[in-house]
Coordinates of C-alpha atoms and ligand atoms in Angstrom, one line a residue:
M1 CA 75.5 -58.3 0.6
M2 CA 73.3 -55.5 2.0
F3 CA 70.4 -56.0 4.4
T4 CA 67.9 -53.7 5.9
R5 CA 68.1 -53.5 9.7
R6 CA 65.0 -55.6 10.1
Q7 CA 66.4 -58.3 7.7
A8 CA 69.7 -58.2 9.5
L9 CA 68.0 -58.8 12.8
Q10 CA 65.7 -61.6 11.4
L11 CA 68.6 -63.3 9.7
G12 CA 70.8 -62.9 12.7
V13 CA 73.5 -61.5 10.5
G14 CA 75.1 -60.0 13.6
A15 CA 75.6 -56.8 15.3
T16 CA 77.9 -55.2 12.7
A17 CA 75.5 -55.0 9.8
A18 CA 72.6 -54.0 12.1
A19 CA 74.8 -51.4 13.9
S20 CA 76.0 -49.8 10.6
S21 CA 72.5 -49.4 9.2
V22 CA 71.4 -47.9 12.6
A23 CA 74.5 -45.6 12.4
I24 CA 73.5 -44.5 8.9
A25 CA 69.9 -43.8 9.9
N26 CA 71.1 -41.8 12.9
S27 CA 73.5 -39.9 10.9
L28 CA 70.9 -38.8 8.4
S29 CA 68.4 -37.8 11.0
K30 CA 70.9 -36.0 13.2
Q31 CA 72.4 -34.1 10.3
S32 CA 69.1 -32.7 9.2
Q33 CA 68.3 -31.7 12.8
L34 CA 71.6 -30.1 13.6
D35 CA 70.8 -26.4 14.2
L36 CA 73.8 -24.5 15.6
T37 CA 72.2 -21.1 15.7
D38 CA 70.4 -19.5 18.6
V39 CA 71.8 -21.5 21.6
G40 CA 71.5 -18.6 24.1
N41 CA 74.2 -16.7 26.1
A42 CA 74.9 -18.9 29.1
S43 CA 78.6 -19.8 29.3
L44 CA 80.0 -23.3 28.7
R45 CA 81.0 -23.6 32.3
E46 CA 77.4 -22.8 33.4
R47 CA 75.9 -25.3 31.0
A48 CA 78.5 -28.0 32.0
A49 CA 77.9 -27.3 35.7
A50 CA 74.1 -27.7 35.2
K51 CA 74.9 -31.3 34.2
G52 CA 77.6 -32.1 36.8
I53 CA 80.3 -31.9 34.1
L54 CA 83.4 -29.7 33.9
Y55 CA 84.3 -27.7 30.8
G56 CA 87.7 -26.1 30.4
A57 CA 90.8 -25.4 28.3
A58 CA 94.5 -25.7 28.1
I59 CA 96.3 -22.4 28.8
E60 CA 99.9 -21.0 28.8
W61 CA 101.0 -18.4 31.4
A62 CA 102.0 -15.9 28.7
E63 CA 98.4 -15.9 27.3
L64 CA 97.0 -14.7 30.6
S65 CA 98.5 -11.2 30.2
D66 CA 96.1 -10.8 27.3
S67 CA 93.3 -9.3 29.3
G68 CA 90.5 -10.0 26.8
F69 CA 91.6 -13.6 26.6
N70 CA 92.0 -13.9 30.3
Q71 CA 88.5 -12.7 30.8
Q72 CA 87.1 -15.3 28.4
I73 CA 89.0 -18.1 30.3
L74 CA 87.4 -17.0 33.5
Q75 CA 84.0 -16.7 31.9
E76 CA 83.9 -20.0 30.1
C77 CA 86.0 -22.5 32.1
N78 CA 85.5 -24.4 35.3
I79 CA 88.7 -26.5 34.9
L80 CA 92.1 -25.6 33.4
V81 CA 95.2 -27.5 32.4
A82 CA 98.7 -26.1 31.6
E83 CA 99.5 -26.6 28.0
N84 CA 103.2 -27.0 28.7
E85 CA 104.3 -25.7 32.1
F86 CA 103.9 -29.1 33.9
K87 CA 105.9 -31.1 31.5
F88 CA 109.1 -32.8 32.6
G89 CA 111.5 -30.8 30.4
R90 CA 109.9 -27.5 31.7
M91 CA 110.4 -28.4 35.3
R92 CA 113.8 -30.0 35.1
P93 CA 116.8 -27.7 34.3
S94 CA 119.1 -30.6 35.4
L95 CA 119.1 -34.1 36.9
D96 CA 119.3 -32.8 40.4
R97 CA 117.1 -29.6 40.1
F98 CA 113.5 -28.7 39.8
D99 CA 112.1 -25.3 38.7
F100 CA 108.6 -24.7 39.7
T101 CA 108.4 -21.0 38.7
A102 CA 106.0 -21.5 35.8
S103 CA 103.9 -24.3 37.3
D104 CA 103.5 -22.4 40.6
R105 CA 102.2 -19.2 38.9
L106 CA 99.8 -21.0 36.7
L107 CA 98.4 -23.0 39.6
G108 CA 98.3 -19.8 41.6
F109 CA 96.1 -18.2 38.9
A110 CA 93.7 -21.2 39.0
R111 CA 93.6 -21.3 42.8
R112 CA 92.9 -17.5 43.1
H113 CA 89.9 -18.0 40.9
S114 CA 88.9 -21.3 42.5
I115 CA 89.2 -23.2 39.3
P116 CA 90.4 -26.8 39.6
M117 CA 93.5 -27.6 37.6
R118 CA 94.7 -30.7 35.9
G119 CA 98.4 -31.9 36.0
H120 CA 99.7 -32.7 32.5
T121 CA 101.9 -34.7 32.5
L122 CA 104.2 -36.8 34.8
V123 CA 105.5 -39.4 32.3
W124 CA 105.7 -38.9 28.6
H125 CA 108.2 -39.7 25.8
L126 CA 108.2 -36.1 24.6
A127 CA 109.2 -32.8 26.2
L128 CA 112.2 -34.5 27.9
P129 CA 115.2 -32.2 28.6
D130 CA 118.4 -32.3 26.6
W131 CA 120.3 -34.0 29.5
F132 CA 117.9 -36.9 29.7
E133 CA 119.4 -39.1 27.0
E134 CA 122.9 -38.9 28.4
Q135 CA 122.2 -38.9 32.1
V136 CA 119.4 -41.3 32.6
N137 CA 120.3 -44.9 32.2
R138 CA 119.1 -48.4 33.2
R139 CA 120.7 -48.0 36.6
N140 CA 119.1 -44.7 37.7
A141 CA 115.9 -44.6 35.6
E142 CA 113.7 -46.0 38.3
Q143 CA 115.0 -43.5 40.8
V144 CA 114.7 -40.6 38.4
L145 CA 111.1 -41.5 37.5
T146 CA 109.9 -42.0 41.1
N147 CA 111.8 -39.0 42.4
H148 CA 110.2 -36.8 39.7
I149 CA 106.7 -38.0 40.5
Q150 CA 107.3 -37.8 44.3
T151 CA 108.6 -34.3 44.1
V152 CA 106.1 -32.8 41.6
A153 CA 102.9 -34.6 42.8
G154 CA 104.1 -34.2 46.4
R155 CA 104.5 -30.5 46.0
Y156 CA 101.0 -30.1 44.6
R157 CA 99.4 -32.8 46.8
G158 CA 95.7 -32.1 47.3
Q159 CA 95.7 -29.2 44.9
I160 CA 95.4 -31.0 41.5
H161 CA 92.1 -32.2 40.1
S162 CA 93.6 -35.0 38.2
W163 CA 97.1 -36.1 37.0
D164 CA 97.9 -37.4 33.6
V165 CA 100.3 -39.9 35.2
V166 CA 101.3 -41.5 31.9
N167 CA 100.7 -40.0 28.5
E168 CA 100.7 -41.9 25.1
A169 CA 102.2 -45.2 26.2
I170 CA 100.7 -47.1 23.3
E171 CA 101.9 -47.1 19.6
P172 CA 101.0 -50.3 17.7
S173 CA 103.1 -49.1 14.7
D174 CA 106.3 -49.3 16.8
G175 CA 106.1 -53.1 16.2
R176 CA 106.2 -54.5 19.7
R177 CA 104.0 -57.5 20.3
D178 CA 102.5 -55.8 23.4
R179 CA 101.8 -52.7 21.2
L180 CA 103.5 -50.4 23.8
R181 CA 105.3 -47.4 22.4
R182 CA 109.1 -47.6 22.4
T183 CA 109.8 -44.7 24.7
P184 CA 113.0 -43.6 26.6
W185 CA 111.3 -44.8 29.8
L186 CA 110.3 -48.1 28.4
E187 CA 113.8 -48.7 27.0
R188 CA 115.3 -48.1 30.4
L189 CA 112.7 -49.7 32.7
G190 CA 110.7 -52.2 30.6
D191 CA 106.9 -52.2 30.5
G192 CA 106.8 -52.0 34.3
Y193 CA 107.4 -48.2 34.1
I194 CA 103.6 -47.6 33.7
E195 CA 102.7 -49.4 37.0
L196 CA 105.6 -47.8 38.8
A197 CA 104.4 -44.3 37.8
F198 CA 100.9 -44.9 39.0
Q199 CA 102.2 -46.3 42.3
A200 CA 104.5 -43.3 42.8
A201 CA 101.7 -40.8 42.0
A202 CA 99.3 -42.5 44.4
A203 CA 101.9 -42.4 47.2
A204 CA 102.7 -38.7 46.5
D205 CA 99.2 -37.4 46.1
P206 CA 96.7 -39.8 47.6
E207 CA 93.7 -37.5 46.8
G208 CA 94.5 -36.9 43.1
M209 CA 92.5 -38.6 40.4
L210 CA 95.1 -40.7 38.5
V211 CA 94.6 -40.7 34.7
Y212 CA 96.0 -42.7 31.8
N213 CA 95.9 -40.3 28.8
E214 CA 96.0 -41.5 25.2
L215 CA 95.9 -40.2 21.6
G216 CA 94.4 -41.5 18.4
L217 CA 91.4 -43.3 19.9
E218 CA 88.6 -41.5 18.0
G219 CA 88.9 -42.8 14.4
N220 CA 86.5 -45.1 12.6
H221 CA 89.2 -47.4 11.2
S222 CA 91.1 -50.5 12.3
D223 CA 94.2 -48.6 13.5
A224 CA 92.1 -46.7 16.0
E225 CA 90.2 -49.8 17.0
T226 CA 93.5 -51.6 17.7
R227 CA 94.5 -48.7 20.0
R228 CA 91.1 -48.8 21.7
R229 CA 91.4 -52.5 22.4
K230 CA 94.9 -52.1 23.7
V231 CA 93.8 -49.2 26.0
V232 CA 91.1 -51.4 27.5
E233 CA 93.6 -54.3 27.9
L234 CA 96.2 -52.1 29.5
L235 CA 93.7 -50.5 31.9
A236 CA 92.1 -53.9 32.8
G237 CA 95.6 -55.3 33.5
L238 CA 96.6 -52.4 35.7
I239 CA 93.3 -52.8 37.7
D240 CA 93.8 -56.6 38.0
N241 CA 97.2 -55.9 39.5
G242 CA 95.8 -53.6 42.0
V243 CA 97.4 -50.5 40.4
P244 CA 95.7 -47.2 41.4
V245 CA 94.3 -45.9 38.1
H246 CA 91.1 -43.9 38.2
A247 CA 90.3 -42.5 34.8
L248 CA 91.1 -42.6 31.1
G249 CA 91.9 -39.4 29.3
I250 CA 90.9 -39.4 25.6
Q251 CA 92.9 -36.6 24.0
S252 CA 90.5 -36.0 21.1
H253 CA 92.6 -34.1 18.5
L254 CA 90.1 -34.5 15.7
T255 CA 90.8 -34.0 12.0
G256 CA 88.3 -32.1 9.9
G257 CA 87.3 -34.0 6.7
A258 CA 88.2 -37.4 8.2
D259 CA 85.4 -40.0 8.0
Y260 CA 84.3 -40.5 11.6
G261 CA 80.7 -41.4 10.7
Q262 CA 78.6 -40.4 13.7
F263 CA 81.1 -41.7 16.2
E264 CA 78.7 -44.6 17.0
H265 CA 81.8 -46.9 16.9
L266 CA 83.0 -45.3 20.2
R267 CA 80.0 -46.4 22.3
P268 CA 81.2 -50.0 23.1
F269 CA 84.7 -48.6 23.9
L270 CA 83.3 -46.0 26.3
S271 CA 81.1 -48.6 28.0
D272 CA 84.0 -51.0 28.3
V273 CA 86.1 -48.4 30.0
A274 CA 83.2 -47.4 32.3
S275 CA 82.6 -51.1 33.1
L276 CA 86.1 -51.2 34.5
G277 CA 84.9 -48.7 37.1
L278 CA 86.9 -45.8 35.5
Q279 CA 85.9 -42.3 34.8
I280 CA 86.6 -40.7 31.4
L281 CA 87.9 -37.2 30.5
V282 CA 88.0 -35.6 27.1
T283 CA 91.4 -34.0 27.7
E284 CA 92.7 -32.2 24.6
L285 CA 89.8 -31.6 22.2
D286 CA 90.3 -29.6 19.0
V287 CA 89.5 -29.9 15.3
S288 CA 92.2 -29.4 12.7
D289 CA 90.9 -27.6 9.7
Q290 CA 94.1 -28.1 7.8
H291 CA 92.4 -30.0 5.0
L292 CA 89.0 -28.3 5.0
P293 CA 87.8 -25.8 2.3
A294 CA 88.9 -22.2 2.6
D295 CA 85.3 -20.9 2.6
L296 CA 84.8 -19.6 6.2
Q297 CA 81.1 -20.6 6.5
E298 CA 81.7 -24.1 5.2
R299 CA 84.9 -24.6 7.2
D300 CA 83.3 -23.5 10.4
R301 CA 80.2 -25.6 9.8
Q302 CA 82.2 -28.7 9.3
I303 CA 84.3 -28.0 12.4
A304 CA 81.2 -27.4 14.5
T305 CA 79.5 -30.5 13.2
L306 CA 82.4 -32.6 14.3
Y307 CA 82.4 -31.0 17.7
H308 CA 78.7 -31.6 18.1
D309 CA 78.7 -35.2 16.8
Y310 CA 81.7 -36.2 18.9
L311 CA 80.5 -34.7 22.1
A312 CA 76.9 -36.0 21.6
V313 CA 78.3 -39.6 21.8
L314 CA 80.9 -38.9 24.5
L315 CA 78.6 -37.0 26.8
D316 CA 75.9 -39.7 26.4
E317 CA 78.2 -41.9 28.5
A318 CA 77.8 -41.0 32.2
A319 CA 81.4 -41.9 33.0
V320 CA 82.5 -38.8 31.0
I321 CA 83.0 -36.1 33.6
A322 CA 85.0 -33.4 31.9
V323 CA 85.6 -31.9 28.5
L324 CA 88.7 -29.7 27.9
T325 CA 89.6 -28.1 24.6
W326 CA 93.3 -27.7 23.8
G327 CA 93.1 -23.9 23.9
L328 CA 90.0 -21.7 23.9
S329 CA 90.5 -19.2 21.1
D330 CA 92.0 -19.5 17.6
R331 CA 94.3 -16.7 18.8
Y332 CA 96.4 -19.2 20.6
T333 CA 96.5 -22.7 19.2
W334 CA 99.4 -25.2 18.8
L335 CA 97.8 -26.1 15.4
S336 CA 99.0 -22.8 13.9
S337 CA 102.4 -24.4 13.7
H338 CA 101.7 -28.1 14.1
A339 CA 99.0 -28.3 11.4
P340 CA 99.0 -25.1 9.3
R341 CA 97.0 -24.7 6.1
Q342 CA 98.7 -24.8 2.8
D343 CA 96.7 -21.8 1.5
G344 CA 98.2 -19.7 4.3
N345 CA 94.8 -18.9 5.9
A346 CA 94.8 -19.0 9.7
V347 CA 93.5 -22.2 11.3
R348 CA 90.2 -22.1 13.2
P349 CA 90.2 -25.2 15.5
L350 CA 88.7 -23.8 18.7
P351 CA 85.4 -22.5 20.2
L352 CA 86.3 -18.8 20.0
D353 CA 87.8 -17.1 16.9
D354 CA 91.0 -15.0 17.0
Q355 CA 88.9 -12.0 17.9
L356 CA 87.4 -13.9 20.9
N357 CA 84.0 -14.1 19.3
R358 CA 81.9 -17.3 19.8
K359 CA 81.9 -19.5 16.7
Q360 CA 79.6 -22.2 15.5
A361 CA 82.0 -24.6 17.3
W362 CA 81.2 -22.8 20.6
N363 CA 77.5 -23.2 19.8
A364 CA 78.1 -26.9 19.0
I365 CA 79.7 -27.5 22.4
A366 CA 77.0 -25.5 24.1
R367 CA 74.3 -27.6 22.4
A368 CA 76.1 -30.9 23.2
L369 CA 76.3 -29.9 26.9
D370 CA 72.7 -28.9 27.0
Q371 CA 71.7 -32.3 25.5
A372 CA 73.9 -34.3 27.9
P373 CA 72.1 -36.4 30.5
P374 CA 72.9 -35.1 34.1
R375 CA 75.6 -36.8 36.1
Ligands
XIL1 C1 101.7 -29.7 22.7 C2 101.6 -28.2 23.0 O1 100.3 -27.8 22.6 C3 102.6 -27.5 22.2 O2 102.6 -26.1 22.6 C4 104.0 -28.1 22.4 O3 104.9 -27.4 21.6 C5 104.0 -29.6 22.1 O4 103.0 -30.2 22.9 N1 99.4 -34.3 23.0 C6 99.7 -33.9 24.3 C7 100.1 -32.5 24.5 O5 99.6 -34.7 25.2 O6 101.0 -32.3 25.6 C8 100.6 -31.8 23.3 O7 100.8 -30.4 23.5 C9 99.7 -32.0 22.1 C10 99.5 -33.5 21.8

């Protein structure tokens, strides 16, 4: 049965019906208002800074020798993250050795330009080295995990804006009752590995902001809702146990063409996380155009609309302190190989095109930052 919002309120049919009619009304009015032309020249970092927010991007060392791209990074970003150079497999040639060549030079670049850098990531089920499976077992896993964190977070102590201490620990479809992902760490250490990682990170870098980073939280469907509930439960549990966790990272790999509505469904989740006393970072934002029409105008418009609508809701929550896109220009994006288009056209998921020109997506981020309440 359908009710108008007023009827729903009078009849007391509950928040869901009322909320969905509000969402539809908002969606119609916002869509007709959305103007992504003429946003002015100020960079994203300036617009973000005006609100007490950080804007930045994931980069790889090799990209920085592209001088045009390098210049855009410095112009647009006031926070950076290594796309791969801080991952376990990249730093660990063997069980008893660390190689900091790549991470040192990337952090060196950021520090020379006084740009804060994030540490991504200390504990993850992917990007593990070949030797891991054979050489890490139930007997030594705790020592390997804590030693890795002590050494990496200890080396960069006081120099990292925030650590993704644990990445992607939840996967309801793995079938565990607790909805945790079956990872190599969990198999060897049990569910206590998450707490262990945060304790080790706090001991090694007492000043760093410690983040739990997760994927698949953005959707307007029951699977994403299950993930959101589990994230809140996990974070609340850690806090109850006195574990030092300071923020949630919402990866935000969005899919063009998916039905997100106006993202109103995220508001209660964001406020639940904020009520735990946590900050929130948008850590890996991009919009896959794999399934969008080939027409450039239409494709860019749909991508930009998602950027705007998503950030409008996220930035409305004062606990959200940073937005990072997973790359800056379509010239360098993991989606070229991870989610290519069937028609062979190049993907366009990021704020700048492959010629480093600002796209509608850039305008959309600019507009969302301008509309955000100050922190
Ligand atoms: C991706 C990188 O972008 C790729 O270059 C690499 O080959 C695989 O990892 N979630 C994360 C990131 O937390 O670390 C992933 O990065 C993208 C998904």
